[in-house]
Short mmCIF file of C-alpha atoms in Angstrom, two decimals:
data_model
loop_
_atom_site.label_atom_id
_atom_site.label_comp_id
_atom_site.label_asym_id
_atom_site.label_seq_id
_atom_site.Cartn_x
_atom_site.Cartn_y
_atom_site.Cartn_z
CA MET A 176 301.49 97.79 17.21
CA ARG A 177 304.35 100.05 16.29
CA THR A 178 308.02 98.16 15.25
CA ARG A 179 309.18 100.69 18.09
CA GLU A 180 306.75 99.29 20.66
CA ARG A 181 306.57 95.85 19.96
CA GLU A 182 310.96 96.13 20.39
CA ARG A 183 310.91 97.63 23.33
CA GLU A 184 307.39 96.33 25.68
CA PHE A 185 309.45 92.79 23.88
CA HIS A 186 312.82 94.08 25.39
CA ASP A 187 310.89 95.00 28.83
CA PHE A 188 309.81 90.74 28.87
CA PHE A 189 313.79 89.19 27.98
CA VAL A 190 314.80 91.46 31.05
CA ALA A 191 311.74 90.30 32.50
CA GLU A 192 312.17 86.75 32.46
CA HIS A 193 316.08 85.12 30.80
CA HIS A 194 317.25 83.72 33.72
CA ALA A 195 314.37 82.19 34.33
CA LEU A 196 313.33 81.03 31.67
CA GLN A 197 317.02 79.86 31.31
CA ARG A 198 316.85 78.08 34.52
CA PHE A 199 313.13 76.22 34.33
CA ALA A 200 315.93 75.07 30.76
CA THR A 201 318.49 74.36 32.84
CA MET A 202 315.99 72.52 35.14
CA LEU A 203 315.44 70.29 32.05
CA THR A 204 318.22 69.59 30.17
CA GLY A 205 321.27 69.09 32.60
CA ASP A 206 323.04 71.86 30.72
CA PRO A 207 322.82 75.43 31.89
CA VAL A 208 324.97 76.02 27.97
CA ARG A 209 322.28 74.10 26.38
CA ALA A 210 320.08 75.70 28.86
CA ALA A 211 320.79 79.36 26.91
CA ASP A 212 320.54 78.47 23.36
CA LEU A 213 317.21 77.54 24.09
CA ALA A 214 315.54 80.51 26.42
CA GLN A 215 317.22 82.75 22.93
CA GLU A 216 315.69 80.57 20.66
CA ALA A 217 312.64 80.42 22.30
CA PHE A 218 313.27 84.31 22.35
CA VAL A 219 313.05 84.82 19.10
CA ARG A 220 310.05 82.11 18.16
CA MET A 221 308.12 83.98 20.94
CA TYR A 222 309.23 87.31 18.87
CA GLN A 223 307.43 86.66 15.85
CA ARG A 224 304.07 86.14 17.74
CA TRP A 225 304.82 89.17 19.66
CA GLY A 226 301.91 90.96 18.85
CA SER A 227 299.83 89.10 20.02
CA ILE A 228 301.35 86.44 22.83
CA ARG A 229 301.80 90.23 24.86
CA ARG A 230 298.13 90.29 25.99
CA ASP A 231 298.33 87.11 27.32
CA ASP A 232 300.61 85.85 29.76
CA PRO A 233 304.05 85.25 27.87
CA GLY A 234 305.73 83.40 30.78
CA PRO A 235 303.97 80.33 30.17
CA TYR A 236 304.15 80.62 26.50
CA ALA A 237 307.64 80.40 26.45
CA ARG A 238 308.47 77.67 28.91
CA ARG A 239 305.87 76.16 26.04
CA ILE A 240 308.69 77.19 23.26
CA VAL A 241 311.87 75.24 26.08
CA VAL A 242 309.29 72.00 26.02
CA ASN A 243 309.04 71.01 22.67
CA LEU A 244 312.12 72.21 21.38
CA ILE A 245 313.61 69.83 23.32
CA ARG A 246 310.83 68.12 23.37
CA SER A 247 311.55 67.73 19.17
CA GLU A 248 315.42 67.40 20.10
CA HIS A 249 314.52 64.59 21.84
CA ARG A 250 313.05 62.97 19.34
CA ARG A 251 315.08 63.48 16.35
CA ALA A 252 317.97 61.67 18.48
CA LYS A 253 315.44 59.60 20.94
CA VAL A 254 318.20 59.16 23.27
CA ARG A 255 321.00 61.47 23.48
CA GLU A 256 323.45 61.55 25.64
CA LEU A 257 323.56 65.35 27.92
CA ARG A 258 326.67 66.88 27.94
CA PRO A 259 328.18 66.31 31.73
CA VAL A 260 328.15 69.26 34.15
CA GLY A 261 330.84 70.97 34.46
CA SER A 262 331.18 72.28 37.20
CA PRO A 263 329.66 75.74 37.11
CA ALA A 264 331.91 78.44 38.53
CA ALA A 265 331.23 78.57 42.18
CA ALA A 266 333.02 79.85 45.39
CA PRO A 267 333.90 77.75 47.30
CA ASP A 268 330.93 78.82 49.58
CA HIS A 269 327.90 77.71 47.47
CA ALA A 270 329.16 74.02 46.96
CA ALA A 271 325.90 73.13 49.38
CA ARG A 272 323.63 74.53 46.82
CA ILE A 273 325.03 74.09 43.44
CA GLU A 274 325.85 69.48 44.90
CA ASP A 275 322.31 69.81 45.55
CA TRP A 276 321.74 71.43 42.05
CA LEU A 277 323.42 67.92 39.50
CA ARG A 278 321.80 65.94 42.64
CA ILE A 279 318.98 67.29 41.16
CA SER A 280 319.70 67.20 37.86
CA THR A 281 321.41 64.60 38.03
CA ALA A 282 316.95 62.61 38.96
CA LEU A 283 315.54 63.84 36.52
CA LYS A 284 317.43 62.66 33.44
CA ILE A 285 315.07 59.69 35.01
CA LEU A 286 312.14 60.86 33.13
CA SER A 287 311.23 61.00 29.77
CA PRO A 288 310.96 65.09 28.62
CA ILE A 289 307.60 65.14 29.14
CA ARG A 290 307.51 63.82 32.22
CA ARG A 291 310.40 66.29 34.03
CA ALA A 292 308.50 68.55 31.42
CA THR A 293 305.87 68.53 34.24
CA ILE A 294 307.34 67.90 36.76
CA VAL A 295 309.61 70.46 37.50
CA LEU A 296 306.36 72.40 36.16
CA ARG A 297 304.68 71.38 39.12
CA TYR A 298 307.13 71.10 41.92
CA TYR A 299 309.35 73.65 40.64
CA GLU A 300 307.21 76.66 38.63
CA ASP A 301 304.48 75.62 41.57
CA LEU A 302 301.90 75.30 38.55
CA SER A 303 298.43 73.14 39.19
CA GLU A 304 297.52 70.04 37.29
CA ARG A 305 295.21 72.28 35.25
CA GLN A 306 298.41 75.09 33.83
CA ILE A 307 300.44 72.53 33.06
CA SER A 308 297.35 70.82 30.98
CA ALA A 309 297.23 74.30 29.11
CA VAL A 310 301.90 75.13 29.01
CA LEU A 311 301.69 71.87 27.82
CA ASP A 312 299.00 71.19 26.13
CA ARG A 313 297.98 67.47 26.96
CA PRO A 314 294.87 66.53 29.22
CA VAL A 315 294.66 66.70 32.91
CA ASN A 316 294.14 63.55 33.27
CA THR A 317 297.09 62.39 31.60
CA VAL A 318 299.24 65.60 33.77
CA LYS A 319 298.41 63.53 36.29
CA SER A 320 299.57 59.66 35.23
CA ASP A 321 302.74 62.00 34.90
CA LEU A 322 303.22 63.07 38.13
CA ARG A 323 301.95 60.03 39.71
CA ARG A 324 304.74 57.89 37.78
CA GLY A 325 307.48 60.65 37.54
CA LEU A 326 307.19 61.74 41.07
CA ALA A 327 307.59 57.53 41.96
CA GLU A 328 310.93 57.29 39.47
CA LEU A 329 312.32 59.59 41.33
CA ARG A 330 310.74 58.58 44.73
CA GLU A 331 313.14 55.55 44.02
CA VAL A 332 316.02 57.56 42.91
CA LEU A 333 316.31 60.53 45.10
CA GLN A 334 314.28 59.00 48.42
CA PRO A 335 316.60 57.19 50.15
CA THR A 336 319.26 60.15 49.84
CA ALA A 337 316.68 62.15 51.75
CA GLY A 338 317.08 58.90 54.76
CA GLU A 339 320.54 59.47 54.52
CA ARG A 340 320.01 63.21 55.28
CA ALA A 341 317.45 62.20 57.21
CA MET B 670 308.12 66.60 55.56
CA SER B 671 306.23 64.74 52.37
CA PHE B 672 308.50 63.69 49.65
CA GLU B 673 306.11 65.72 47.72
CA GLN B 674 307.76 68.49 49.60
CA GLN B 675 311.22 67.65 49.68
CA LEU B 676 311.06 66.71 45.64
CA ARG B 677 309.07 71.45 46.03
CA ASP B 678 312.24 72.35 47.72
CA ASP B 679 315.06 69.98 46.50
CA LEU B 680 314.14 71.75 42.92
CA GLN B 681 313.39 75.58 44.66
CA ARG B 682 317.63 74.76 45.84
CA ALA B 683 318.55 73.67 42.69
CA GLY B 684 316.88 75.86 40.74
CA ALA B 685 318.48 78.78 42.47
CA ALA B 686 321.76 77.10 42.16
CA ALA B 687 321.96 76.54 37.92
CA PRO B 688 324.06 78.25 36.71
CA VAL B 689 322.83 81.27 33.76
CA GLN B 690 324.83 83.17 31.86
CA ASP B 691 324.38 86.31 30.17
CA ILE B 692 322.20 86.29 27.08
CA SER B 693 323.22 88.88 24.69
CA TRP B 694 319.42 90.71 24.07
CA ASP B 695 321.35 92.28 20.85
CA GLU B 696 322.09 89.49 19.17
CA THR B 697 318.77 87.64 20.04
CA LEU B 698 316.59 90.49 18.65
CA GLY B 699 319.14 90.50 15.73
CA ARG B 700 317.75 87.38 14.90
CA ALA B 701 313.70 87.83 15.79
CA ARG B 702 314.19 89.67 13.30
CA ARG B 703 314.95 88.19 10.21
CA MET B 704 312.91 84.96 11.31
CA ARG B 705 310.10 87.52 10.77
CA ARG B 706 311.25 88.62 8.43
CA ILE B 707 310.94 85.47 6.47
CA TYR B 708 307.78 85.43 7.94
CA VAL B 709 306.48 87.66 6.96
CA SER B 710 306.93 87.63 3.88
CA ALA B 711 305.84 83.33 3.58
CA LEU B 712 302.95 85.18 4.86
CA GLY B 713 302.90 88.11 2.13
CA ALA B 714 303.35 84.66 -0.56
CA ALA B 715 300.34 82.87 1.18
CA ALA B 716 298.21 85.69 0.65
CA ALA B 717 299.10 87.22 -2.01
CA VAL B 718 297.74 83.37 -3.54
CA LEU B 719 294.94 82.84 -2.06
CA LEU B 720 293.06 86.91 -3.55
CA ALA B 721 294.74 85.35 -7.00
CA ALA B 722 292.72 82.44 -6.67
CA ALA B 723 289.41 84.01 -5.51
CA VAL B 724 290.10 86.85 -8.52
CA ALA B 725 290.00 83.81 -10.55
CA ALA B 726 287.37 81.53 -9.02
CA GLY B 727 284.80 85.53 -10.14
CA SER B 728 284.23 85.68 -5.91
CA SER B 729 285.99 87.05 -3.61
CA LEU B 730 287.60 85.53 -1.06
CA LEU B 731 288.29 88.00 1.28
CA ASP B 732 284.14 89.34 2.33
CA SER B 733 282.04 87.19 0.76
CA PRO B 734 279.95 85.17 2.73
CA GLN B 735 278.91 83.08 -0.08
CA GLY B 736 282.42 83.18 -0.91
CA LEU B 737 283.58 79.32 -1.20
CA PRO B 738 287.50 79.42 -1.63
CA PRO B 739 288.39 75.87 -2.42
CA ALA B 740 291.96 78.10 -3.61
CA ASN B 741 293.05 74.27 -3.80
CA PRO B 742 290.33 71.34 -5.13
CA SER B 743 289.35 69.33 -2.22
CA PRO B 744 291.81 66.26 -2.22
CA SER B 745 289.32 63.67 -1.07
CA PRO B 746 286.82 62.91 -3.71
CA ALA B 747 283.20 64.04 -2.65
CA PRO B 748 280.63 62.68 -0.61
CA SER B 749 276.62 62.74 0.25
CA GLU B 750 275.01 61.96 3.16
CA GLY B 751 271.01 61.21 2.18
CA GLY B 752 270.75 63.10 -0.30
CA VAL B 753 273.42 66.55 0.89
CA SER B 754 275.98 66.69 -0.57
CA LEU B 755 279.59 67.04 1.55
CA ALA B 756 281.57 68.60 -1.70
CA GLN B 757 281.34 71.90 -0.32
CA VAL B 758 282.95 70.68 3.81
CA GLU B 759 286.45 70.30 3.18
CA PRO B 760 287.14 73.78 1.52
CA THR B 761 285.33 75.37 3.32
CA VAL B 762 287.13 73.68 6.99
CA LYS B 763 290.38 74.76 4.90
CA ALA B 764 288.79 78.13 3.81
CA TRP B 765 288.87 78.87 7.18
CA THR B 766 292.04 77.68 8.76
CA HIS B 767 293.83 80.49 6.20
CA ALA B 768 291.88 82.77 6.45
CA ILE B 769 292.72 82.46 9.99
CA ASP B 770 296.55 81.34 9.52
CA ASP B 771 296.42 84.93 7.37
CA GLY B 772 295.02 87.55 9.95
CA ARG B 773 292.11 87.71 8.39
CA ALA B 774 288.96 87.45 10.93
CA ARG B 775 285.89 88.84 8.83
CA ALA B 776 286.29 85.86 6.26
CA ALA B 777 286.89 83.56 8.97
CA TRP B 778 283.70 84.54 10.19
CA ASN B 779 281.77 84.47 7.37
CA LEU B 780 282.77 81.70 6.98
CA MET B 781 280.46 80.31 10.22
CA THR B 782 277.01 78.59 11.42
CA ASP B 783 275.15 82.05 12.86
CA ARG B 784 275.08 79.48 15.92
CA ALA B 785 278.82 79.48 16.52
CA GLN B 786 279.24 83.62 16.07
CA ALA B 787 276.66 83.94 18.93
CA GLU B 788 278.45 81.53 20.98
CA VAL B 789 281.88 83.55 20.18
CA GLY B 790 279.81 85.95 21.48
CA SER B 791 280.64 89.73 18.50
CA PHE B 792 283.40 89.77 15.90
CA ALA B 793 284.74 91.52 17.70
CA ARG B 794 285.68 88.65 20.60
CA PHE B 795 285.82 87.08 18.01
CA GLU B 796 288.96 89.24 15.69
CA GLU B 797 290.66 89.14 19.03
CA MET B 798 290.62 85.08 19.44
CA VAL B 799 291.95 84.74 15.36
CA SER B 800 295.54 87.36 16.42
CA ASN B 801 295.45 85.16 18.73
CA GLU B 802 294.80 81.54 20.09
CA LEU B 803 293.46 80.39 16.67
CA ALA B 804 296.07 81.92 14.99
CA GLU B 805 298.75 79.61 16.55
CA GLY B 806 296.09 76.32 17.85
CA LEU B 807 293.67 76.79 13.87
CA GLY B 808 295.85 79.02 11.49
CA ALA B 809 299.31 77.09 11.95
CA PHE B 810 297.10 74.17 9.74
CA ALA B 811 297.07 75.98 6.94
CA ARG B 812 300.12 75.45 6.45
CA ALA B 813 300.52 71.88 7.87
CA GLU B 814 303.89 69.40 6.14
CA GLY B 815 301.91 66.56 4.35
CA VAL B 816 298.03 66.92 5.02
CA ARG B 817 294.86 65.44 4.61
CA TYR B 818 291.66 65.83 5.16
CA ALA B 819 288.81 63.10 6.77
CA THR B 820 284.93 64.16 6.75
CA SER B 821 283.16 62.06 9.45
CA VAL B 822 279.20 63.05 9.29
CA VAL B 823 277.09 63.27 13.08
CA ALA B 824 273.79 63.72 11.90
CA SER B 825 272.45 63.70 8.69
CA SER B 826 268.08 64.44 7.45
CA GLY B 827 266.56 65.96 4.17
CA GLU B 828 267.13 69.20 5.33
CA GLY B 829 270.98 69.16 6.05
CA ALA B 830 273.73 67.21 7.94
CA ALA B 831 276.11 67.78 10.13
CA GLY B 832 279.91 66.77 11.30
CA VAL B 833 283.52 67.05 11.97
CA VAL B 834 285.99 67.40 9.11
CA THR B 835 289.09 66.07 10.62
CA ILE B 836 292.76 67.49 9.51
CA ALA B 837 295.46 65.53 9.81
CA GLY B 838 299.53 66.85 9.37
CA VAL B 839 302.60 67.48 10.70
CA VAL B 840 302.57 71.18 11.95
CA ASP B 841 304.69 73.79 14.00
CA GLN B 842 303.00 75.21 16.72
CA GLU B 843 304.25 76.75 19.39
CA GLY B 844 308.44 75.97 18.24
CA ALA B 845 307.83 72.06 17.65
CA THR B 846 307.48 71.03 14.31
CA ARG B 847 304.45 67.68 14.70
CA PRO B 848 302.12 64.63 13.79
CA ASN B 849 298.69 66.20 14.94
CA ALA B 850 295.61 66.33 13.82
CA VAL B 851 292.73 68.92 15.17
CA ALA B 852 288.06 68.07 14.59
CA VAL B 853 286.56 70.69 12.80
CA PRO B 854 282.87 71.02 13.17
CA PHE B 855 280.34 71.23 10.42
CA ARG B 856 277.20 71.36 8.87
CA VAL B 857 275.44 72.12 5.11
CA LEU B 858 272.85 74.30 4.71
CA ALA B 859 270.71 71.56 1.59
CA PHE B 860 268.28 74.21 1.45
CA GLU B 861 271.48 76.58 1.19
CA ASN B 862 272.48 74.49 -2.17
CA ASP B 863 274.29 72.13 0.62
CA ARG B 864 276.80 75.52 1.46
CA ALA B 865 278.70 74.41 4.47
CA LEU B 866 279.61 76.17 7.26
CA ILE B 867 281.77 75.86 10.13
CA ASP B 868 280.21 75.30 13.36
CA GLN B 869 282.70 75.58 16.22
CA GLY B 870 281.05 76.87 19.29
CA PHE B 871 284.28 78.04 21.08
CA ASP B 872 281.60 78.26 23.90
CA GLY B 873 283.53 75.40 26.22
CA ARG B 874 280.81 73.65 27.74
CA TRP B 875 281.91 70.57 27.16
CA GLY B 876 285.51 69.09 26.58
CA VAL B 877 286.70 65.72 25.73
CA ASP B 878 290.27 63.97 26.35
CA PRO B 879 291.22 61.40 24.72
CA VAL B 880 292.27 58.29 27.86
CA SER B 881 293.49 55.94 25.91
CA PRO B 882 295.14 56.50 23.60
CA ALA B 883 297.31 59.37 25.29
CA ARG B 884 296.79 62.01 23.43
CA ASP B 885 300.56 62.98 22.92
CA VAL B 886 302.35 60.40 23.88
CA GLU B 887 306.47 60.24 24.22
CA GLY B 888 306.84 58.08 21.25
CA GLY B 889 303.84 58.35 19.80
CA ASN B 890 300.59 56.62 20.87
CA ALA B 891 301.52 53.06 20.47
CA PHE B 892 297.95 51.27 21.03
CA PRO B 893 297.56 47.23 20.92
CA ARG B 894 294.79 45.56 18.63
CA GLY B 895 291.61 44.41 20.50
CA GLY B 896 292.60 48.14 22.88
CA ARG B 897 289.99 50.19 23.87
CA LEU B 898 288.76 53.35 22.67
CA GLU B 899 288.04 56.05 25.54
CA SER B 900 287.30 58.93 26.47
CA ASN B 901 286.58 61.15 29.16
CA ILE B 902 283.47 63.17 28.11
CA ARG B 903 283.85 66.91 30.53
CA PRO B 904 280.73 69.25 31.29
CA ALA B 905 282.33 72.37 32.65
CA SER B 906 279.39 72.95 35.14
CA GLY B 907 281.67 69.98 36.40
CA THR B 908 278.02 68.11 36.26
CA VAL B 909 276.78 65.89 33.98
CA GLY B 910 272.48 66.96 33.09
CA ALA B 911 271.87 64.44 29.92
CA LEU B 912 274.60 62.72 27.99
CA PRO B 913 276.16 63.15 25.35
CA SER B 914 275.59 61.59 22.42
CA VAL B 915 279.52 59.71 22.01
CA THR B 916 281.17 58.82 19.28
CA PHE B 917 284.62 56.79 17.36
CA HIS B 918 286.02 56.84 14.12
CA VAL B 919 288.38 55.93 12.83
CA ASP B 920 290.11 57.31 9.69
CA GLY B 921 287.46 59.76 9.22
CA ASP B 922 284.38 57.73 9.01
CA ALA B 923 286.27 54.14 7.83
CA VAL B 924 284.57 52.85 11.17
CA THR B 925 282.63 54.97 13.27
CA LEU B 926 281.91 52.87 16.78
CA PRO B 927 279.41 55.01 18.82
CA ALA B 928 280.36 54.93 22.08
CA ASP B 929 279.19 53.21 25.75
CA LEU B 930 278.94 55.83 28.07
CA GLU B 931 279.09 55.63 31.76
CA ARG B 932 279.18 58.42 34.21
CA THR B 933 281.84 58.72 36.41
CA GLU B 934 284.09 61.79 38.86
CA ASP B 935 286.90 63.01 38.47
CA GLY B 936 287.31 64.36 42.03
CA SER B 937 284.03 66.10 42.72
CA LEU B 938 282.93 66.79 39.02
CA GLU B 939 281.42 64.87 37.31
CA GLN B 940 281.96 63.31 34.35
CA VAL B 941 281.25 60.51 31.33
CA ARG B 942 283.21 58.00 30.44
CA ALA B 943 282.74 56.97 27.32
CA SER B 944 284.43 54.46 25.91
CA ALA B 945 284.44 51.74 22.71
CA GLU B 946 285.76 48.29 21.34
CA LEU B 947 288.47 48.88 18.51
CA PRO B 948 287.01 46.11 15.83
CA GLY B 949 289.92 43.55 14.63
CA SER B 950 289.19 44.57 10.60
CA VAL B 951 291.06 48.38 11.32
CA ASP B 952 294.46 46.67 9.86
CA PRO B 953 298.22 47.97 12.07
CA GLY B 954 299.79 50.75 11.13
CA PRO B 955 299.73 54.60 11.63
CA HIS B 956 296.03 55.99 11.62
CA LEU B 957 293.70 58.39 12.46
CA LEU B 958 291.17 59.16 15.77
CA THR B 959 288.17 61.69 16.57
CA ILE B 960 286.06 61.41 18.75
CA VAL B 961 282.68 63.40 18.92
CA ALA B 962 280.15 64.35 21.39
CA VAL B 963 276.80 65.63 20.58
CA ASP B 964 275.13 67.28 23.35
CA ALA B 965 271.20 67.70 24.27
CA GLY B 966 271.67 70.87 22.12
CA GLY B 967 273.07 69.47 19.34
CA ARG B 968 276.07 71.89 19.93
CA ILE B 969 279.13 69.45 19.27
CA TYR B 970 282.42 68.69 20.74
CA ALA B 971 286.13 67.15 19.03
CA HIS B 972 288.95 66.03 18.98
CA ALA B 973 291.78 64.72 16.55
CA LEU B 974 294.43 62.24 17.85
CA HIS B 975 296.92 60.33 15.55
CA PHE B 976 297.58 56.60 16.64
CA GLU B 977 298.97 53.36 15.58
CA LEU B 978 297.21 50.56 15.72
CA LEU B 979 299.79 47.50 16.41
CA ARG B 980 300.45 43.86 15.02
CA TYR B 981 299.39 42.33 19.38
#
């Protein structure tokens, strides 16, 4: 594969995916600045193997790299204090949506990185249990167990709020 | 509205509201190009070392089906099983993973049994696999740090032996550097001077999923003393015909445990639950577990993982 063709294809993928990948990383970390770093690192690593991964759907592969990067950081730092999320530069009419994002990202922080990734892949990225198993390289039964336990943990945090809203 | 649906809606709204930055394409491409130059240089150096070793040994690693490519001596002593020498097993597995990592599909293909080749279907298909999933999954073990090999024999006779080689080490896969292990089925042909060949079929008739200790949980696979090893052996067809034979191997063949088998169901799919009690003779500390299933046709399916045996 010629370099020019490789870079053109890779550029198309970058343009199509970089916001979505950042949002995915933001959901996992709660930190948009770190999410941008993680997304860029994922693109850099994907480029090394672009010749082989381009034939499959590279989107799940990119998400797997992001999850693995977060897990590696987590192992190194064990419990890493996530940087407090400052108010993003949002227009006042976006305040409610931003509030939603802060509430959810705070709730997700109670989960371990792998369980958080499982929940986000299932309910945000809308992947099936089998697809999550492939992305995270974990047995389907483990994915099911993580989903069950992750939901139980989130329910404790989120359900009172849901009740209040209802 | 169910909690799951509520969560789905909340996550979708949160995702839409999450702030994003513009990542610089030029900066990303610049970093990617620099990384790729380093990566390609490292691959070239590794290939040169292997080629030099092959030339020194007077055989071609690249093309000969007979080419045994032990660029490095086997790290463990060469055992034998039922009069069959296993000396060529680990070097062959090592050569196979190196060939995959280097993208030398023909060399890797030539190290496989006829049956394994037939399961793949064609060399063209295998070539495609080498440049895709195999490079990341198996090839990464060629570059593993602190790599070690453990051989587990599941069958032997005067005509040969069959089993798996477990490769364990710290590998760089898909953006993460972490301890990992993989099990590679092999056969030894006594009538060809104990020649070893890879018997990895890639046919996916059966899947081997560890249940306890669970694979790759956060912080490692801690396992209590006196606990029960468990695995689900899943037929791709969803229907269990003849039961496979299943064994658990701890640290190669240091401890071999025949599994108790039970037919179970996962939703509408049938599967086999294999389990065995880990004996008290296994010392606390880190170990390698290899789960091996052999189906009625003699095909081998395996899965390997690290676990830490707790004191209590």
